[in-house]
Amino acid sequence: MAMVVPPPHEKKRVKVYELRNNDWFDRGTGFCTGQQTSDESRIYVESEDQPDRILLQTKISKDDGYQKQQDTLIVWTESNGTDMALSFQEAEGCAAIWEFVSKIQQQLLALGGPDDALSDDAMENFPNPVLLPHPELGNLAEIDQMMRVASSSPAGRDSLGKFIIGEDYVRKLVPLVSIAEDLEALPELHRLSNIMKLLILLNDTHLIEHVVDDTVVDGVVGALEYDQDFPNHKANHRRYLNDQSRFKEVVPISDDAVKDKIHATWRLQYLKDVVLARILDDPTFGVLNSIIFFNQVEIVSRVQQQADFLQDLFGIIDSSNAETRRKKDAVCFIQQCCAIAKNLQAPARGALYNSFVQNGLLNVITFALLHREASIRVAGTDILVAMIDHDPAMVRAYIFKAINEKSTPLTDTLIELLLIEVDLGVKAQAADAIKVLLDPQSGPQTHEAMGRANTDMLSKLRGNTQTNPQTESFIQNFYDMSAAKLFQPLKDLEKRESLQSLSFQEVSLFSHLVEILMFLIRQHLFRSKFFITTEGLAARIAQLLSCPQKHLKLTALKFFRTCIGLQDEFYNRQITQSLLFEPILQIVYDTMPRDNLLNSACLELFEFIKRENIKPIIIHVVEHYREKLQGVTYVDTFQTLILRYDQMKGYSADMDSTLFSQGEGNITSGLKVNGNQRWQGVRDMDPTEEEYFNTSDDEDELSAKAKPLNSMTNGSSPLVKPLVDYPDDDDELVVARKSPSNDEADPVTLAPVAKEVASQKATMLSSPSPPERLSEKRRREEDEEDELGKLSYTKRRSSSISSVGNTNNNLANTLRRKKSFTSKDSPTGKKIAISLSVKSPVNVDRSRDDGG
């Protein structure tokens, strides 16, 4: 059978909420319609911003438990157990959708088949109605028992709730409270208290809203003053709720509905937090929170829509004729609105703050921060922190506007508050506000993040990761105009000889200033370096290490740990040049070997230096405080630093050493340590070179003709001795005698002069040569020393093959030039040609003789 209920054709503007982890999540704003397809009826909500996007599509069934709360709210539970809510902009739209849902459910129940009528589930949906007798003092025990029995099942709870609302049963119970008090009938008062608790624990939203109504709230709260668990005590809830002085109407509220909603919300909060705090279960607690939340949404939306009300409210602060008391009440009212806004969804909260700022919210904050009463200053900081958590870019933009208009910006007000405030809570909030305003990465949340994030996390999100040019200008203006004033107390430490008499406020101030400076170091890499250098703040913070307060010492130590942790050469140079490790080592000496937090923080600092192997700091610490480091033996950190320093110094000495500055043993051991790594020093001499330096002058003459030629011609690079062993010169002479053919003798030879060389060598071996001139010998030895010195700076070859290849190339280039020595003392005066041969697995072409 088809449905005959006409669905509402007009689209109703509505917000869709979903309950997640006891918190209502805003799924978006759209337009709601009811639609029927064949035998199904559904509720659709299309997105306001994206019409193609469906925010909600739910099927209407007979057992979903739809409830209409207030005039603009419909709540139900989906088949999967998810709690949903529709908050309509207008009561007429809510009434139209509710009428459609109600008629559909009635038809579904009427169209139930015979099987459904006979099933157990259906019988639960049609329970016997609960009928309670007319309330009197004599039958309160019977009423209490019947209500307990009915509350034991969901169907009975639903039936009981409908009966109480339909019969206005609460209003009939209220007069009995006054009668029982007049008769001093304590048992009847205890039964009335139990009945009121059972009514509230039914979790019926209509019933809970009826309980806090002006006409019955006194009787309900009066009955709850008598608790059976505490028979000898009576609470005073009615006196607290009836105290009209607690409700201060700063600006007259013309809308009575808003005023009633404010009173009802306050009573619900009192019931939840005070009256029923001990007996509330999780479902009732959730229902109360839901009602309070939706009431707050409605209050804030109606307040911000009343332009005249907002103008009168913010005009009180700027008015010179307004009383001081009224101004303070206005600040407190705005503070409460901002506190309510913390629980709202991001779009609603943003609209509220934008409306407040346009009407002069920053003037209210400035007035509150400069007020002489601490409570008003606390209210001002609460408002500012709430705004900054929502959108720091908005606050920063208005401050930048004030700077351009040459008026006092809010940052200067915060700095002044931080420096002179005696209340530690206000001081902490001011410091946090300064850090958030100076954070270049903080910005407004994106729309997508606003819609998806939980309300508890929205204040912590930072959606914009790109630096805004206006933010850069704001930060630069802070360093130019305000930073020096902010850190002036740290600079004034230079004039103090001792820090033993710091006041509690000074300790708190220095702690906040060091925390802000650490924040600037991490966020403003370049500006903070210049500022710290010009103001000399690192040395002033080091003075704090000598104060008696340990927590302030830890804060100062944390500053140096932050600087070193960046591993920036600038901060390392600042710390070492100013000798700032001395007070840190003194703390180690004063606290060792106790395992307290201060000692452990110092050890962790040096352990980080050792682990990261920060060489400039290791060299500085060991060179200046070696004796102190050797005295700390209960941990091995400092001994490791000394060992690391010694290794680095030994390593440097090997780098600068040459062949003539080291002994034979040092060279051999150095080569063994380096192994196959990059060459670090002079290579070892081969036996031929070593024999040369051990021979006499006469033996030098005999071997001069067979020595390698190591001179440079026309800027050519010196010869590099290969890494393989080659035969001695004497072997070449023997080979030259035995091999008349140069092609079979050596891979590399001087062909045109081979026979002449062989004959001259034979002559030299048979007869002693005349003594060489001393000047020529000295010149030759100096040339050889120069060549050996050049050899000490060449790189070691990584493999034997590459070394031989490079050596052959050098030899080939060198052998293209003919080197001749003319001996004036020789009677023949002939030129002596020297043949160099290299035995290698690589084939080397025979070089030409340039000189013929």
Coordinates of C-alpha atoms in Angstrom, one line a residue, residues 260-692:
D260 CA 14.6 32.4 29.4
K261 CA 17.1 30.2 27.5
I262 CA 19.9 31.8 29.5
H263 CA 18.2 31.0 32.8
A264 CA 17.3 27.5 31.7
T265 CA 20.9 26.8 30.6
W266 CA 22.4 28.0 33.8
R267 CA 20.0 25.8 35.9
L268 CA 20.9 22.8 33.8
Q269 CA 24.5 23.4 34.4
Y270 CA 23.9 23.7 38.1
L271 CA 21.9 20.4 38.1
K272 CA 24.6 18.6 36.2
D273 CA 27.6 20.0 38.2
V274 CA 26.1 20.2 41.7
V275 CA 22.8 18.7 42.4
L276 CA 23.0 15.5 40.4
A277 CA 26.8 15.1 40.2
R278 CA 26.8 12.1 42.4
I279 CA 24.0 10.0 40.8
L280 CA 24.3 10.8 37.1
D281 CA 24.9 7.9 34.8
D282 CA 26.5 8.3 31.3
P283 CA 23.2 8.5 29.3
T284 CA 21.8 11.2 31.5
F285 CA 25.1 13.1 31.5
G286 CA 25.1 13.0 27.7
V287 CA 21.5 14.2 27.4
L288 CA 22.2 17.1 29.7
N289 CA 25.3 18.1 27.8
S290 CA 23.4 17.9 24.5
I291 CA 20.6 20.2 25.8
I292 CA 23.2 22.7 27.2
F293 CA 25.1 22.6 23.9
F294 CA 22.1 23.4 21.7
N295 CA 20.9 26.1 24.1
Q296 CA 24.3 27.8 23.9
V297 CA 24.3 27.6 20.1
E298 CA 20.9 29.3 20.1
I299 CA 21.9 32.0 22.6
V300 CA 25.0 32.9 20.7
S301 CA 23.4 33.0 17.3
R302 CA 20.6 35.2 18.6
V303 CA 22.9 37.6 20.4
Q304 CA 25.2 38.1 17.4
Q305 CA 22.2 38.8 15.2
Q306 CA 21.1 41.7 17.4
A307 CA 23.3 44.6 16.1
D308 CA 21.8 47.1 18.5
F309 CA 22.6 44.9 21.5
L310 CA 26.2 44.5 20.4
Q311 CA 26.7 48.2 19.8
D312 CA 25.3 49.0 23.3
L313 CA 27.5 46.3 24.8
F314 CA 30.8 47.4 23.3
G315 CA 29.9 51.0 23.6
I316 CA 30.0 50.8 27.4
I317 CA 33.8 50.3 27.3
D318 CA 34.4 53.4 25.1
S319 CA 31.9 55.5 27.0
S320 CA 33.4 58.0 29.5
N321 CA 30.1 58.3 31.4
A322 CA 29.7 54.6 32.1
E323 CA 30.3 53.4 35.6
T324 CA 33.4 51.3 36.3
R325 CA 31.2 48.5 37.7
R326 CA 29.2 48.4 34.5
K327 CA 32.4 48.2 32.4
K328 CA 33.6 45.3 34.5
D329 CA 30.3 43.5 34.0
A330 CA 30.6 44.1 30.2
V331 CA 34.0 42.5 30.2
C332 CA 32.7 39.5 32.2
F333 CA 29.8 39.1 29.9
I334 CA 32.1 39.0 26.8
Q335 CA 34.3 36.6 28.6
Q336 CA 31.4 34.2 29.2
C337 CA 30.4 34.5 25.5
C338 CA 33.9 33.5 24.5
A339 CA 33.9 30.7 27.0
I340 CA 30.7 29.4 25.4
A341 CA 32.2 29.8 21.9
K342 CA 34.9 27.3 22.8
N343 CA 32.3 24.6 22.7
L344 CA 30.8 25.7 19.4
Q345 CA 31.7 24.4 15.9
A346 CA 34.4 26.4 14.1
P347 CA 32.1 28.2 11.6
A348 CA 29.8 29.5 14.4
R349 CA 32.7 30.4 16.6
G350 CA 34.3 32.3 13.7
A351 CA 31.1 34.3 12.9
L352 CA 30.8 35.3 16.6
Y353 CA 34.5 36.5 16.8
N354 CA 34.2 38.4 13.6
S355 CA 31.0 40.1 14.9
F356 CA 32.7 41.0 18.1
V357 CA 35.9 42.3 16.5
Q358 CA 33.9 44.6 14.2
N359 CA 32.2 46.1 17.2
G360 CA 35.5 46.8 19.0
L361 CA 36.6 43.6 20.8
L362 CA 40.3 44.6 20.8
N363 CA 39.5 47.8 22.7
V364 CA 37.8 45.6 25.4
I365 CA 40.9 43.4 25.6
T366 CA 43.2 46.4 26.0
F367 CA 40.9 47.9 28.7
A368 CA 40.8 44.7 30.6
L369 CA 44.6 44.0 30.4
L370 CA 45.4 47.5 31.8
H371 CA 42.8 47.3 34.6
R372 CA 44.0 47.4 38.2
E373 CA 41.9 44.5 39.4
A374 CA 43.4 41.1 38.8
S375 CA 40.0 39.4 38.1
I376 CA 39.4 41.8 35.1
R377 CA 43.0 41.2 33.8
V378 CA 42.3 37.5 34.0
A379 CA 39.1 38.0 32.0
G380 CA 41.0 40.0 29.4
T381 CA 43.7 37.4 29.0
D382 CA 41.0 34.7 28.7
I383 CA 39.3 36.6 25.9
L384 CA 42.6 37.2 24.1
V385 CA 43.8 33.6 24.4
A386 CA 40.4 32.4 23.1
M387 CA 40.7 34.7 20.0
I388 CA 44.3 33.7 19.4
D389 CA 43.5 30.0 19.6
H390 CA 40.7 30.5 17.0
D391 CA 42.6 32.7 14.5
P392 CA 45.9 34.4 15.4
A393 CA 46.1 35.9 11.9
M394 CA 43.0 38.0 12.6
V395 CA 44.5 39.4 15.8
R396 CA 47.8 39.9 14.1
A397 CA 46.1 41.9 11.3
Y398 CA 44.4 44.3 13.7
I399 CA 47.7 44.8 15.6
F400 CA 49.4 45.5 12.3
K401 CA 46.7 48.0 11.5
A402 CA 47.3 49.7 14.8
I403 CA 51.0 50.0 14.1
N404 CA 50.3 51.6 10.7
E405 CA 48.0 54.1 12.4
K406 CA 50.8 55.0 14.9
S407 CA 48.7 53.8 17.9
T408 CA 49.8 51.5 20.7
P409 CA 49.6 47.9 19.4
L410 CA 48.3 45.1 21.5
T411 CA 51.8 43.5 21.6
D412 CA 53.2 46.4 23.6
T413 CA 50.3 46.0 26.0
L414 CA 51.0 42.3 26.4
I415 CA 54.7 43.0 27.0
E416 CA 53.9 45.6 29.6
L417 CA 51.5 43.2 31.3
L418 CA 54.1 40.4 31.3
L419 CA 56.8 42.7 32.8
I420 CA 54.7 44.2 35.6
E421 CA 52.0 41.6 36.4
V422 CA 52.2 40.0 39.8
D423 CA 49.5 37.4 39.2
L424 CA 51.4 34.3 37.9
G425 CA 48.4 33.0 35.9
V426 CA 48.0 36.2 34.0
K427 CA 51.8 36.4 33.4
A428 CA 51.8 32.9 31.9
Q429 CA 48.8 33.6 29.6
A430 CA 50.5 36.8 28.4
A431 CA 53.7 34.9 27.6
D432 CA 51.7 32.2 25.7
A433 CA 49.8 34.9 23.8
I434 CA 53.1 36.6 22.7
K435 CA 54.5 33.3 21.5
V436 CA 51.4 32.5 19.4
L437 CA 51.3 35.9 17.8
L438 CA 55.0 35.6 16.9
D439 CA 54.6 32.1 15.4
P440 CA 55.0 32.6 11.6
Q441 CA 53.3 29.2 10.9
S442 CA 50.1 29.9 12.9
G443 CA 47.1 30.9 10.9
P444 CA 43.4 30.4 10.5
Q445 CA 42.0 26.9 10.1
T446 CA 40.9 25.8 6.7
H447 CA 37.2 25.1 6.0
E448 CA 37.9 21.5 5.4
A449 CA 39.8 21.1 8.7
M450 CA 37.0 23.0 10.5
G451 CA 34.4 20.6 9.3
R452 CA 36.3 17.4 10.2
A453 CA 38.1 18.2 13.4
N454 CA 36.7 17.7 16.8
T455 CA 35.8 20.8 18.8
D456 CA 38.4 19.9 21.5
M457 CA 41.2 20.0 18.9
L458 CA 40.2 23.0 16.8
S459 CA 42.0 25.4 19.0
K460 CA 45.3 23.5 18.6
L461 CA 45.3 23.1 14.8
R462 CA 47.5 25.3 12.6
G463 CA 46.2 25.1 9.1
N464 CA 48.4 27.6 7.2
T465 CA 52.0 26.5 6.7
Q466 CA 53.0 29.3 4.4
T467 CA 54.4 32.5 5.8
N468 CA 52.1 35.5 5.1
P469 CA 53.9 38.7 4.0
Q470 CA 51.9 40.6 6.6
T471 CA 53.1 38.2 9.2
E472 CA 56.7 38.8 8.2
S473 CA 56.2 42.6 8.5
F474 CA 54.6 42.1 11.9
I475 CA 57.5 40.0 13.1
Q476 CA 60.1 42.5 11.8
N477 CA 58.3 45.3 13.5
F478 CA 58.5 43.3 16.7
Y479 CA 62.2 43.0 16.5
D480 CA 62.6 46.7 15.6
M481 CA 60.3 48.2 18.1
S482 CA 59.3 45.8 20.9
A483 CA 61.9 43.1 21.4
A484 CA 64.4 45.3 23.2
K485 CA 61.8 46.4 25.7
L486 CA 60.6 42.8 26.3
F487 CA 64.1 41.5 27.1
Q488 CA 65.3 44.5 29.0
P489 CA 65.1 42.7 32.4
L490 CA 67.6 40.1 31.1
K491 CA 70.0 42.8 29.9
D492 CA 69.8 44.5 33.3
L493 CA 71.3 41.4 34.9
E494 CA 74.7 42.7 33.7
K495 CA 74.5 45.3 36.5
R496 CA 73.8 42.8 39.2
E497 CA 76.7 41.2 41.0
S498 CA 74.7 38.5 42.7
L499 CA 71.4 36.7 42.0
Q500 CA 70.9 35.4 45.5
S501 CA 68.0 37.8 46.3
L502 CA 65.7 37.3 43.4
S503 CA 62.0 37.8 44.2
F504 CA 59.3 35.2 43.2
Q505 CA 58.0 37.5 40.5
E506 CA 61.4 38.0 39.1
V507 CA 62.1 34.3 38.9
S508 CA 58.8 33.8 37.1
L509 CA 59.5 36.7 34.7
F510 CA 63.0 35.4 33.8
S511 CA 61.7 31.9 33.2
H512 CA 59.0 33.2 30.8
L513 CA 61.6 35.4 29.0
V514 CA 64.0 32.5 28.5
E515 CA 61.1 30.4 27.2
I516 CA 60.1 33.1 24.7
L517 CA 63.7 33.5 23.6
M518 CA 64.0 29.7 23.0
F519 CA 60.8 29.9 20.9
L520 CA 62.2 32.8 18.8
I521 CA 65.4 30.8 18.2
R522 CA 63.5 27.9 16.8
Q523 CA 61.0 30.0 14.8
H524 CA 63.0 33.0 13.6
L525 CA 66.4 31.6 12.6
F526 CA 68.0 34.7 11.2
R527 CA 66.4 37.5 13.1
S528 CA 67.0 35.9 16.4
K529 CA 70.7 35.4 15.7
F530 CA 71.3 39.1 15.1
F531 CA 69.2 40.1 18.1
I532 CA 71.0 37.8 20.5
T533 CA 74.3 39.0 19.2
T534 CA 73.6 42.7 19.5
E535 CA 71.9 42.4 22.9
G536 CA 74.4 39.9 24.4
L537 CA 71.6 37.8 25.8
A538 CA 73.6 34.5 25.9
A539 CA 75.9 35.8 28.6
R540 CA 73.0 37.1 30.6
I541 CA 71.2 33.8 30.6
A542 CA 74.4 32.2 31.7
Q543 CA 74.2 34.4 34.8
L544 CA 71.0 32.6 35.7
L545 CA 72.9 29.4 36.2
S546 CA 74.3 30.9 39.5
C547 CA 70.9 31.6 41.0
P548 CA 69.6 29.5 43.9
Q549 CA 66.3 28.5 42.2
K550 CA 66.8 25.1 40.6
H551 CA 63.9 25.4 38.2
L552 CA 65.3 28.7 36.8
K553 CA 68.7 27.0 36.4
L554 CA 67.0 24.2 34.4
T555 CA 65.3 26.8 32.2
A556 CA 68.7 28.5 31.5
L557 CA 70.3 25.2 30.9
K558 CA 67.4 24.3 28.5
F559 CA 68.3 27.4 26.5
F560 CA 71.9 26.3 25.9
R561 CA 70.7 22.8 25.1
T562 CA 68.4 24.3 22.5
C563 CA 71.2 26.3 20.9
I564 CA 73.6 23.4 20.8
G565 CA 70.8 21.0 19.6
L566 CA 70.5 23.2 16.5
Q567 CA 74.1 22.4 15.6
D568 CA 74.5 25.9 14.3
E569 CA 78.1 27.2 14.1
F570 CA 76.9 30.7 15.0
Y571 CA 75.5 29.6 18.4
N572 CA 78.5 27.2 19.0
R573 CA 80.8 30.2 18.4
Q574 CA 78.8 32.4 20.7
I575 CA 78.9 29.9 23.5
T576 CA 82.6 29.1 23.2
Q577 CA 83.9 32.7 22.7
S578 CA 82.0 33.8 25.8
L579 CA 83.3 30.8 27.9
L580 CA 79.8 29.9 28.8
F581 CA 80.6 26.3 29.5
E582 CA 82.3 27.2 32.8
P583 CA 79.1 27.8 34.8
I584 CA 77.6 24.6 33.3
L585 CA 80.7 22.6 34.4
Q586 CA 80.4 24.3 37.8
I587 CA 76.9 22.9 38.2
V588 CA 78.2 19.4 37.4
Y589 CA 80.8 19.8 40.2
D590 CA 78.3 21.2 42.7
T591 CA 75.8 18.5 42.1
M592 CA 77.9 15.4 41.5
P593 CA 77.5 12.5 42.1
R594 CA 73.9 13.1 43.1
D595 CA 71.4 11.8 40.5
N596 CA 69.1 14.8 40.5
L597 CA 67.4 16.5 37.6
L598 CA 69.8 19.4 37.4
N599 CA 72.9 17.1 37.3
S600 CA 71.2 14.8 34.8
A601 CA 70.4 17.7 32.5
C602 CA 74.0 18.8 32.5
L603 CA 75.2 15.3 31.7
E604 CA 72.7 15.0 28.9
L605 CA 74.1 18.2 27.3
F606 CA 77.7 16.8 27.3
E607 CA 76.5 13.4 26.2
F608 CA 74.8 15.0 23.2
I609 CA 78.0 16.8 22.3
K610 CA 79.9 13.5 22.5
R611 CA 77.3 11.6 20.5
E612 CA 77.0 14.2 17.7
N613 CA 80.8 14.7 17.8
I614 CA 80.6 18.5 17.7
K615 CA 84.4 19.1 17.2
P616 CA 84.6 22.9 17.9
I617 CA 82.9 22.5 21.3
I618 CA 85.0 19.4 22.2
I619 CA 88.2 21.2 21.4
H620 CA 87.1 24.3 23.3
V621 CA 85.9 22.4 26.4
V622 CA 89.0 20.1 26.6
E623 CA 91.5 22.9 26.0
H624 CA 90.0 25.2 28.6
Y625 CA 88.7 22.8 31.2
R626 CA 90.8 19.7 30.9
E627 CA 91.6 19.5 34.6
K628 CA 87.9 19.8 35.5
L629 CA 86.9 17.2 33.0
Q630 CA 89.5 14.8 34.4
G631 CA 88.1 15.3 37.9
V632 CA 84.6 14.0 36.9
T633 CA 85.0 10.2 37.0
Y634 CA 81.6 8.9 38.1
V635 CA 80.5 8.9 34.4
D636 CA 82.7 8.2 31.4
T637 CA 81.3 11.0 29.3
F638 CA 84.0 13.5 30.1
Q639 CA 86.9 11.0 29.8
T640 CA 85.5 10.1 26.3
L641 CA 85.5 13.8 25.4
I642 CA 89.2 14.0 26.4
L643 CA 90.0 10.9 24.4
R644 CA 88.1 12.2 21.4
Y645 CA 90.1 15.4 21.6
D646 CA 93.4 13.6 21.8
Q647 CA 92.5 11.5 18.8
M648 CA 91.6 14.6 16.8
K649 CA 94.9 16.2 17.8
G650 CA 96.9 13.1 16.8
Y651 CA 95.0 13.0 13.6
S652 CA 95.9 16.6 12.8
A653 CA 99.6 16.0 13.6
D654 CA 99.8 13.2 11.0
M655 CA 98.2 15.5 8.5
D656 CA 100.9 18.2 8.9
S657 CA 103.8 15.8 9.2
T658 CA 106.4 15.3 6.5
L659 CA 109.0 12.7 5.8
F660 CA 111.8 14.6 7.5
S661 CA 109.8 15.4 10.7
Q662 CA 109.0 11.8 11.5
G663 CA 111.0 8.8 12.6
E664 CA 111.0 5.5 10.8
G665 CA 108.8 3.9 13.5
N666 CA 106.2 6.7 13.3
I667 CA 105.8 6.3 9.6
T668 CA 105.4 2.6 9.7
S669 CA 102.8 2.8 12.5
G670 CA 100.9 5.5 10.8
L671 CA 100.6 3.5 7.7
K672 CA 99.4 0.5 9.6
V673 CA 96.7 2.6 11.3
N674 CA 95.4 4.2 8.1
G675 CA 95.4 0.9 6.2
N676 CA 93.8 1.3 2.8
Q677 CA 92.2 4.6 3.6
R678 CA 93.0 7.9 2.0
W679 CA 96.7 8.7 2.2
Q680 CA 97.5 10.8 5.3
G681 CA 101.2 11.7 5.2
V682 CA 104.4 10.6 3.5
R683 CA 104.6 7.2 1.9
D684 CA 107.3 4.8 3.0
M685 CA 110.6 4.8 1.2
D686 CA 111.5 1.8 -0.9
P687 CA 114.9 0.0 -0.4
T688 CA 116.5 1.8 -3.3
E689 CA 115.8 5.3 -1.9
E690 CA 116.8 4.2 1.6
E691 CA 120.1 2.8 0.3
Y692 CA 120.8 6.1 -1.5

